[in-house]
Coordinates of C-alpha atoms in Angstrom, one line a residue:
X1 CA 0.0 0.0 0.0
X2 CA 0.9 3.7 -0.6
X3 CA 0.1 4.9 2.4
X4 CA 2.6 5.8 5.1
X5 CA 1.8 6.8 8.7
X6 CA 0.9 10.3 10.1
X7 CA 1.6 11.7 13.2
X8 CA -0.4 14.8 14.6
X9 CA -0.8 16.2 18.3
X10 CA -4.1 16.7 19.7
X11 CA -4.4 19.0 23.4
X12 CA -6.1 16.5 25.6
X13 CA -6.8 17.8 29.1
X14 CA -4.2 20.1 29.0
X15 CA -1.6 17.6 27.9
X16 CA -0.2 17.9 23.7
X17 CA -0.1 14.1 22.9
X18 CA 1.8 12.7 20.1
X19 CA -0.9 10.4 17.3
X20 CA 0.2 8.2 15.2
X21 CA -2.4 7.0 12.6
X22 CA -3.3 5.9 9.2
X23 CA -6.4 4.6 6.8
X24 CA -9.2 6.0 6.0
X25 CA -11.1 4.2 8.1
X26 CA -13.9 3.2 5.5
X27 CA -14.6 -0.2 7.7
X28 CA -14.2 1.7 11.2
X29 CA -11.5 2.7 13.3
X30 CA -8.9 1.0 15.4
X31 CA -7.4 2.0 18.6
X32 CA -4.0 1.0 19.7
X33 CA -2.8 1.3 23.7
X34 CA 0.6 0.4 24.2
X35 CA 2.1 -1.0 27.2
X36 CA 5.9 -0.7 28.2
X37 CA 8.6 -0.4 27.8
X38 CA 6.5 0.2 24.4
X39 CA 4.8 3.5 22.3
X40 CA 3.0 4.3 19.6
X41 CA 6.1 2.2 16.9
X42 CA 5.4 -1.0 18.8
X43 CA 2.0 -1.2 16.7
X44 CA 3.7 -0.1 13.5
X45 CA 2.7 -3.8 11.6
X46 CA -0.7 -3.3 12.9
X47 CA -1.8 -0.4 11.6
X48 CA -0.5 -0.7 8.3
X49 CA -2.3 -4.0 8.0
X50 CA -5.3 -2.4 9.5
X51 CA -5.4 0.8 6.9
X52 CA -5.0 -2.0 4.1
X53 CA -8.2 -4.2 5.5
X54 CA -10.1 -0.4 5.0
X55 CA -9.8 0.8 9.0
X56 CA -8.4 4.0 10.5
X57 CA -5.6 2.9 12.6
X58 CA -5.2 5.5 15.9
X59 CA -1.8 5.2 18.2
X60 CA -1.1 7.4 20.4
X61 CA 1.7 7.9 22.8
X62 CA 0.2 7.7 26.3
X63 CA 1.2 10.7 28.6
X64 CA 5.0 10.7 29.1
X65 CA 5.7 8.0 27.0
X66 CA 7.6 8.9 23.2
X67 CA 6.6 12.3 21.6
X68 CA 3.6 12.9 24.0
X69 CA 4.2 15.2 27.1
X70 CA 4.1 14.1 30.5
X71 CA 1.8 15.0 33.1
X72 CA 3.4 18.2 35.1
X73 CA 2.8 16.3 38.8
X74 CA 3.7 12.5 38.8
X75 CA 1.7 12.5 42.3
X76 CA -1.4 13.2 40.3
X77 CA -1.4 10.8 37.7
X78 CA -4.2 8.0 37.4
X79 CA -5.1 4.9 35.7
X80 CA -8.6 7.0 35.2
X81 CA -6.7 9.8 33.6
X82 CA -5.5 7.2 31.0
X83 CA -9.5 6.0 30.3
X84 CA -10.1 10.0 30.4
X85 CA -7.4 10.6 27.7
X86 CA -8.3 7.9 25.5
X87 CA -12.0 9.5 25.6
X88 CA -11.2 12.8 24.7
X89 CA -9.0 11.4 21.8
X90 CA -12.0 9.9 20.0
X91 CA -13.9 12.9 20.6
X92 CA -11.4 15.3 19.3
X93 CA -10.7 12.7 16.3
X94 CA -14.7 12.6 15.7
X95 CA -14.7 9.1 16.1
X96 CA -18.0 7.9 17.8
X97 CA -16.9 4.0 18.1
X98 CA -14.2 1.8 17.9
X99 CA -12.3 -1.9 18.2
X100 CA -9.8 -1.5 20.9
X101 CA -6.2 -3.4 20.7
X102 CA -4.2 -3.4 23.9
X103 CA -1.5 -5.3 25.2
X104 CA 0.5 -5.1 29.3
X105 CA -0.5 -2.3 31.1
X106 CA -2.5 -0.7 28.4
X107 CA -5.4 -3.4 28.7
X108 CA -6.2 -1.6 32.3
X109 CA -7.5 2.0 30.4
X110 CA -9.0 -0.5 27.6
X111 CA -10.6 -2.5 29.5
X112 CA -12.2 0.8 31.9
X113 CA -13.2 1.9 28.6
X114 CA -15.3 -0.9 27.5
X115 CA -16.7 -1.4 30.7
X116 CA -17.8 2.7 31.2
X117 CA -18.3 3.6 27.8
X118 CA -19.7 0.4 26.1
X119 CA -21.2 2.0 23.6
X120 CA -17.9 3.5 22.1
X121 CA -16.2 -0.2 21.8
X122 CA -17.3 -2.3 19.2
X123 CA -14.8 -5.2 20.9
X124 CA -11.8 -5.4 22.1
X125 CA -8.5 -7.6 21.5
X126 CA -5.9 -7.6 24.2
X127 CA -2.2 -9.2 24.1
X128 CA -1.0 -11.2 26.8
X129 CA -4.0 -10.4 29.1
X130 CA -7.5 -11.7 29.8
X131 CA -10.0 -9.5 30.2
X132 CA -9.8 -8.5 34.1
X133 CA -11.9 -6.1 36.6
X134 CA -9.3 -6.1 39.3
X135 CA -5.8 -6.9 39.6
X136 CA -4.4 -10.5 40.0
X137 CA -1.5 -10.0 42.4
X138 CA 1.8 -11.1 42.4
X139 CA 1.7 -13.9 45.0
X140 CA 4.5 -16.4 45.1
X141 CA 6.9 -14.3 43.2
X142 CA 10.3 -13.6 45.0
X143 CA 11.6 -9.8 46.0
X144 CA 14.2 -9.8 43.2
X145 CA 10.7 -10.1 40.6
X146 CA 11.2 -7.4 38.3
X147 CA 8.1 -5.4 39.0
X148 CA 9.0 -5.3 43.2
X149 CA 12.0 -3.8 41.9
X150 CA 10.8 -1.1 39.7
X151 CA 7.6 -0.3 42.4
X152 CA 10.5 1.0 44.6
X153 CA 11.3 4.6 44.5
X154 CA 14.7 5.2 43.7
X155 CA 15.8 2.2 42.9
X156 CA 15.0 1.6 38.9
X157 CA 16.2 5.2 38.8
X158 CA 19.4 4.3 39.9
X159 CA 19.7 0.5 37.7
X160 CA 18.5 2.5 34.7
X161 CA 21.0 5.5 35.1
X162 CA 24.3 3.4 34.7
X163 CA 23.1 3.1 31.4
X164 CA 22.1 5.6 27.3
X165 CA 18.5 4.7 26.3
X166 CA 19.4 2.5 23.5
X167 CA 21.1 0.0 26.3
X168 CA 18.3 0.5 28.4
X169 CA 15.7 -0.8 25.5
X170 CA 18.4 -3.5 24.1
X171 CA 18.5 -5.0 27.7
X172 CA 14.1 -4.6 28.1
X173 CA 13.8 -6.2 25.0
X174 CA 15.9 -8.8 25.4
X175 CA 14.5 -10.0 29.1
X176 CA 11.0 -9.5 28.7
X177 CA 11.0 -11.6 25.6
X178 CA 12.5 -14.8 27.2
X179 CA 9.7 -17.5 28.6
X180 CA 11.4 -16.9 31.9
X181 CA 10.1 -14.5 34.4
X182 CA 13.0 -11.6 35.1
X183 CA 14.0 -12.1 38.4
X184 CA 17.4 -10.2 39.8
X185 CA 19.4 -12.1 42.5
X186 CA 20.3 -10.9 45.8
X187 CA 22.9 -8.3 45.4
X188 CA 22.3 -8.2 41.9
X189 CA 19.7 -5.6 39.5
X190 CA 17.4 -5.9 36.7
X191 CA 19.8 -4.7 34.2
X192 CA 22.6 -6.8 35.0
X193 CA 20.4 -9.9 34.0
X194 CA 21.4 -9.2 30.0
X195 CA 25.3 -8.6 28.9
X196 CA 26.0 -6.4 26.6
X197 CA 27.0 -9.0 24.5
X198 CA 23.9 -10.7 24.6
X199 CA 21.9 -11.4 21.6
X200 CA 18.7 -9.2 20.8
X201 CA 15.9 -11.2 19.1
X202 CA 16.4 -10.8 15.5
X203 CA 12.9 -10.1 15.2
X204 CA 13.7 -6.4 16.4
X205 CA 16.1 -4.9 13.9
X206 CA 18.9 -2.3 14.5
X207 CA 16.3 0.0 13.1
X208 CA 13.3 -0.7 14.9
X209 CA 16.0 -0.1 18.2
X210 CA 16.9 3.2 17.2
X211 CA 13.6 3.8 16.9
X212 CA 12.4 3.4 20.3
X213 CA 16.1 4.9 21.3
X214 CA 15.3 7.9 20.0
X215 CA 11.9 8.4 21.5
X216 CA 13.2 6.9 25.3
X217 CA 15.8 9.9 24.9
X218 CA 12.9 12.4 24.2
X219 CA 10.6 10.9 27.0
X220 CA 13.0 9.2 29.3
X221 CA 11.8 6.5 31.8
X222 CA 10.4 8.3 34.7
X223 CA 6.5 8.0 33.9
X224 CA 6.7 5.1 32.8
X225 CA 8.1 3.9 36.2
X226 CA 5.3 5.6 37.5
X227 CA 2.4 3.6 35.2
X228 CA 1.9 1.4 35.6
X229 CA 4.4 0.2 38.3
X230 CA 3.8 2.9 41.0
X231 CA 0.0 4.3 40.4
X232 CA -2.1 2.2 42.2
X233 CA -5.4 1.2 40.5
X234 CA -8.7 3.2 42.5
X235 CA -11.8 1.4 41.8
X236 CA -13.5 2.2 38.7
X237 CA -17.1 3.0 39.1
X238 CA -19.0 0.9 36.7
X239 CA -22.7 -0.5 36.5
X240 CA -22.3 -4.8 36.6
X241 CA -18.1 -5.6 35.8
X242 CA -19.2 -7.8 32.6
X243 CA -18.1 -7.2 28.8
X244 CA -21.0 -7.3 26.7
X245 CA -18.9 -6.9 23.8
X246 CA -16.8 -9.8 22.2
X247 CA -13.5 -10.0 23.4
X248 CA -10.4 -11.6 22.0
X249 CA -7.1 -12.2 23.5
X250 CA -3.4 -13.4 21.9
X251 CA -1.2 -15.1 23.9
X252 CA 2.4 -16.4 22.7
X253 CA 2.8 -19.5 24.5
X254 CA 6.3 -18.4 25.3
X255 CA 4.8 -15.2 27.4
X256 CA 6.5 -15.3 30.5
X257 CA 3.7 -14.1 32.2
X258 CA 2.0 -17.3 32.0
X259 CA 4.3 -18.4 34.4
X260 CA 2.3 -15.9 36.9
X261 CA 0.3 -18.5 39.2
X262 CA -2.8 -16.1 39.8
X263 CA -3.0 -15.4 35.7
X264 CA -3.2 -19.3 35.1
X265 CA -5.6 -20.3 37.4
X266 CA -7.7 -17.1 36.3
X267 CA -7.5 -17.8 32.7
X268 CA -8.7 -21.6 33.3
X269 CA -11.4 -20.2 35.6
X270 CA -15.2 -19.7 35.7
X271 CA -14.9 -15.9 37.0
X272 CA -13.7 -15.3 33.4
X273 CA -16.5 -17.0 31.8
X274 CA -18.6 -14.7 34.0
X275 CA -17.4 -11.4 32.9
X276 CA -16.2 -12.2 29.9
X277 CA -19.1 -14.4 28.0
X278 CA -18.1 -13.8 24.7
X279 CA -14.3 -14.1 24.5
X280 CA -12.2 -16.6 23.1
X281 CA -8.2 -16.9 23.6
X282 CA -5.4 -18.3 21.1
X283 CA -2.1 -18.9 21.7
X284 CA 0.9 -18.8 19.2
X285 CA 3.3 -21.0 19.2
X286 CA 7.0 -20.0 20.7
X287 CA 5.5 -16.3 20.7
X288 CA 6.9 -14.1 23.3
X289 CA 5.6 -11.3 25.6
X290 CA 6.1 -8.7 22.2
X291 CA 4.3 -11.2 19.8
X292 CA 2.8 -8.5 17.6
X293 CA 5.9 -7.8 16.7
X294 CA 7.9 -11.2 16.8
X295 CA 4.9 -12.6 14.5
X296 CA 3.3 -9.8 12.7
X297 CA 2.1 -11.9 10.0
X298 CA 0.0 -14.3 11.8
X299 CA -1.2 -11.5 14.5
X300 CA -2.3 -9.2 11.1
X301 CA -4.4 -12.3 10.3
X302 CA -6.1 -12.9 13.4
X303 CA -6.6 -9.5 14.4
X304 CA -8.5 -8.5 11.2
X305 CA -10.0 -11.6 11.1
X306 CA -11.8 -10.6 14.8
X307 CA -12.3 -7.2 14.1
X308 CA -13.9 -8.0 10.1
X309 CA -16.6 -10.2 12.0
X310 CA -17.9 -7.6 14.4

């Protein structure tokens, strides 16, 4: 295809956030939520595939993250100021309705979304999550679990500082895409789990690297230490917590969050049935935690496939 993507800035409650988009949108409109250590470039196969099928493809930068601005207090910031934002981008892009696509941390806003605004979300697919009301907890996981680590003030600050941006995302990419759960020794940090000599999945090319390089060094890591690791989630107020819409979620069977007890038992459970009716899950074989971009092909596929039916 011709086309190429865009990137505007919309003022959304007083914030100038970065939008990456593309299509026309002739078949409806998708909205991408990243997670971390991810932005908008994380959905780039996506949303060309999506302008080709005939939808609008929307990406922004979530608050702090790549080429959007970060909140001025870090104290304020909320997991209902994401849902807020997210709002008041459809509205200012005139869009009435959309699919949502979400994957890590950005499933929490998606999910508030379809649950408080139903009738903006035609469905919703997720990456590596099931739909969820509530948080799962961490139970069972030792103190040197990466997220215990980075929840502490001060202390991701000072792991992340020995080290330039593009080490920073060489090293994220290279842990959270094992099947193994990253999980520092005594004595011993986050960071230090990768050498520099260690091999980067060659699914992420020097390119795509100096791509999110150069928008770490714009944004640096500080918000996104705070969300999602150090926000903590106030109840959303919502009628009954059950999707009415259909839901789909894509797992790579590699994900290392599989290996989270609470998430297995959950996923196997009848709560999910329960608030999620109409969902179905698949799994890709050997896919990782970054699957959309580690198998692009076969996520294009089933993600238009989902979206096309509803």
């Amino acid at each position: 295809m011709n086309q190429e993507i865009e990137h505007s800035y919309l003022l959304i409650r007083g914030l100038k956030l970065h939008i990456a988009h593309i299509g026309k949108g002739e078949t409806g409109a998708l909205l991408f939520i990243h997670g971390f250590p991810e932005v908008w470039y994380s959905w780039r196969h996506q949303m060309v595939a999506a302008a080709a099928a005939g939808f609008r493809a929307i990406a922004p930068d979530l608050p702090g993250y790549g080429l959007s601005e970060p909140p001025i207090d870090l104290a304020q910031v909320s997991w209902e100021g994401l849902t807020k934002d997210l709002l008041a981008i459809l509205d200012s892009l005139s869009t009435s309705k959309v699919f949502l696509v979400a994957k890590d941390f950005g499933v929490k806003p998606a999910f508030d979304l379809a649950l408080c605004h139903p009738d903006r979300v035609c469905s919703v697919v997720t990456f590596g999550v099931p739909p969820l009301v509530e948080s799962l907890g961490f139970s069972g996981l030792p103190e040197g679990f990466y997220i215990y680590r980075w929840r502490e003030p001060g202390r991701a600050e000072a792991d992340f500082g020995r080290f330039d941006a593009r080490r920073i995302m060489r090293t994220l990419y290279i842990l959270i895409s094992k099947s193994d759960v990253p999980i520092a020794k005594q004595g011993q940090e986050i960071m230090d789990l990768a050498e520099e000599s260690t091999q980067i999945p060659d699914w992420i090319t020097e390119e795509d690297l100096s791509a999110y390089t150069t928008l770490y060094e714009k944004s640096g890591f500080i918000t996104a230490l705070q969300i999602p690791y150090r926000t903590k989630p106030s109840k959303t107020e919502y009628g009954k917590p059950r999707f009415e819409m259909p839901m789909f979620v894509i797992m790579g069977d590699k994900d290392y969050i599989l290996k989270f007890p609470a998430l297995k038992d959950y996923i196997d459970s009848q709560k999910l049935k329960d608030i999620a009716p109409d969902h179905e899950i698949t799994y890709i074989p050997e896919g990782s935690h970054f699957v959309q971009e580690q198998f692009p092909g076969i996520v294009n596929k089933l993600m238009i496939d989902f979206v096309s039916k509803h």
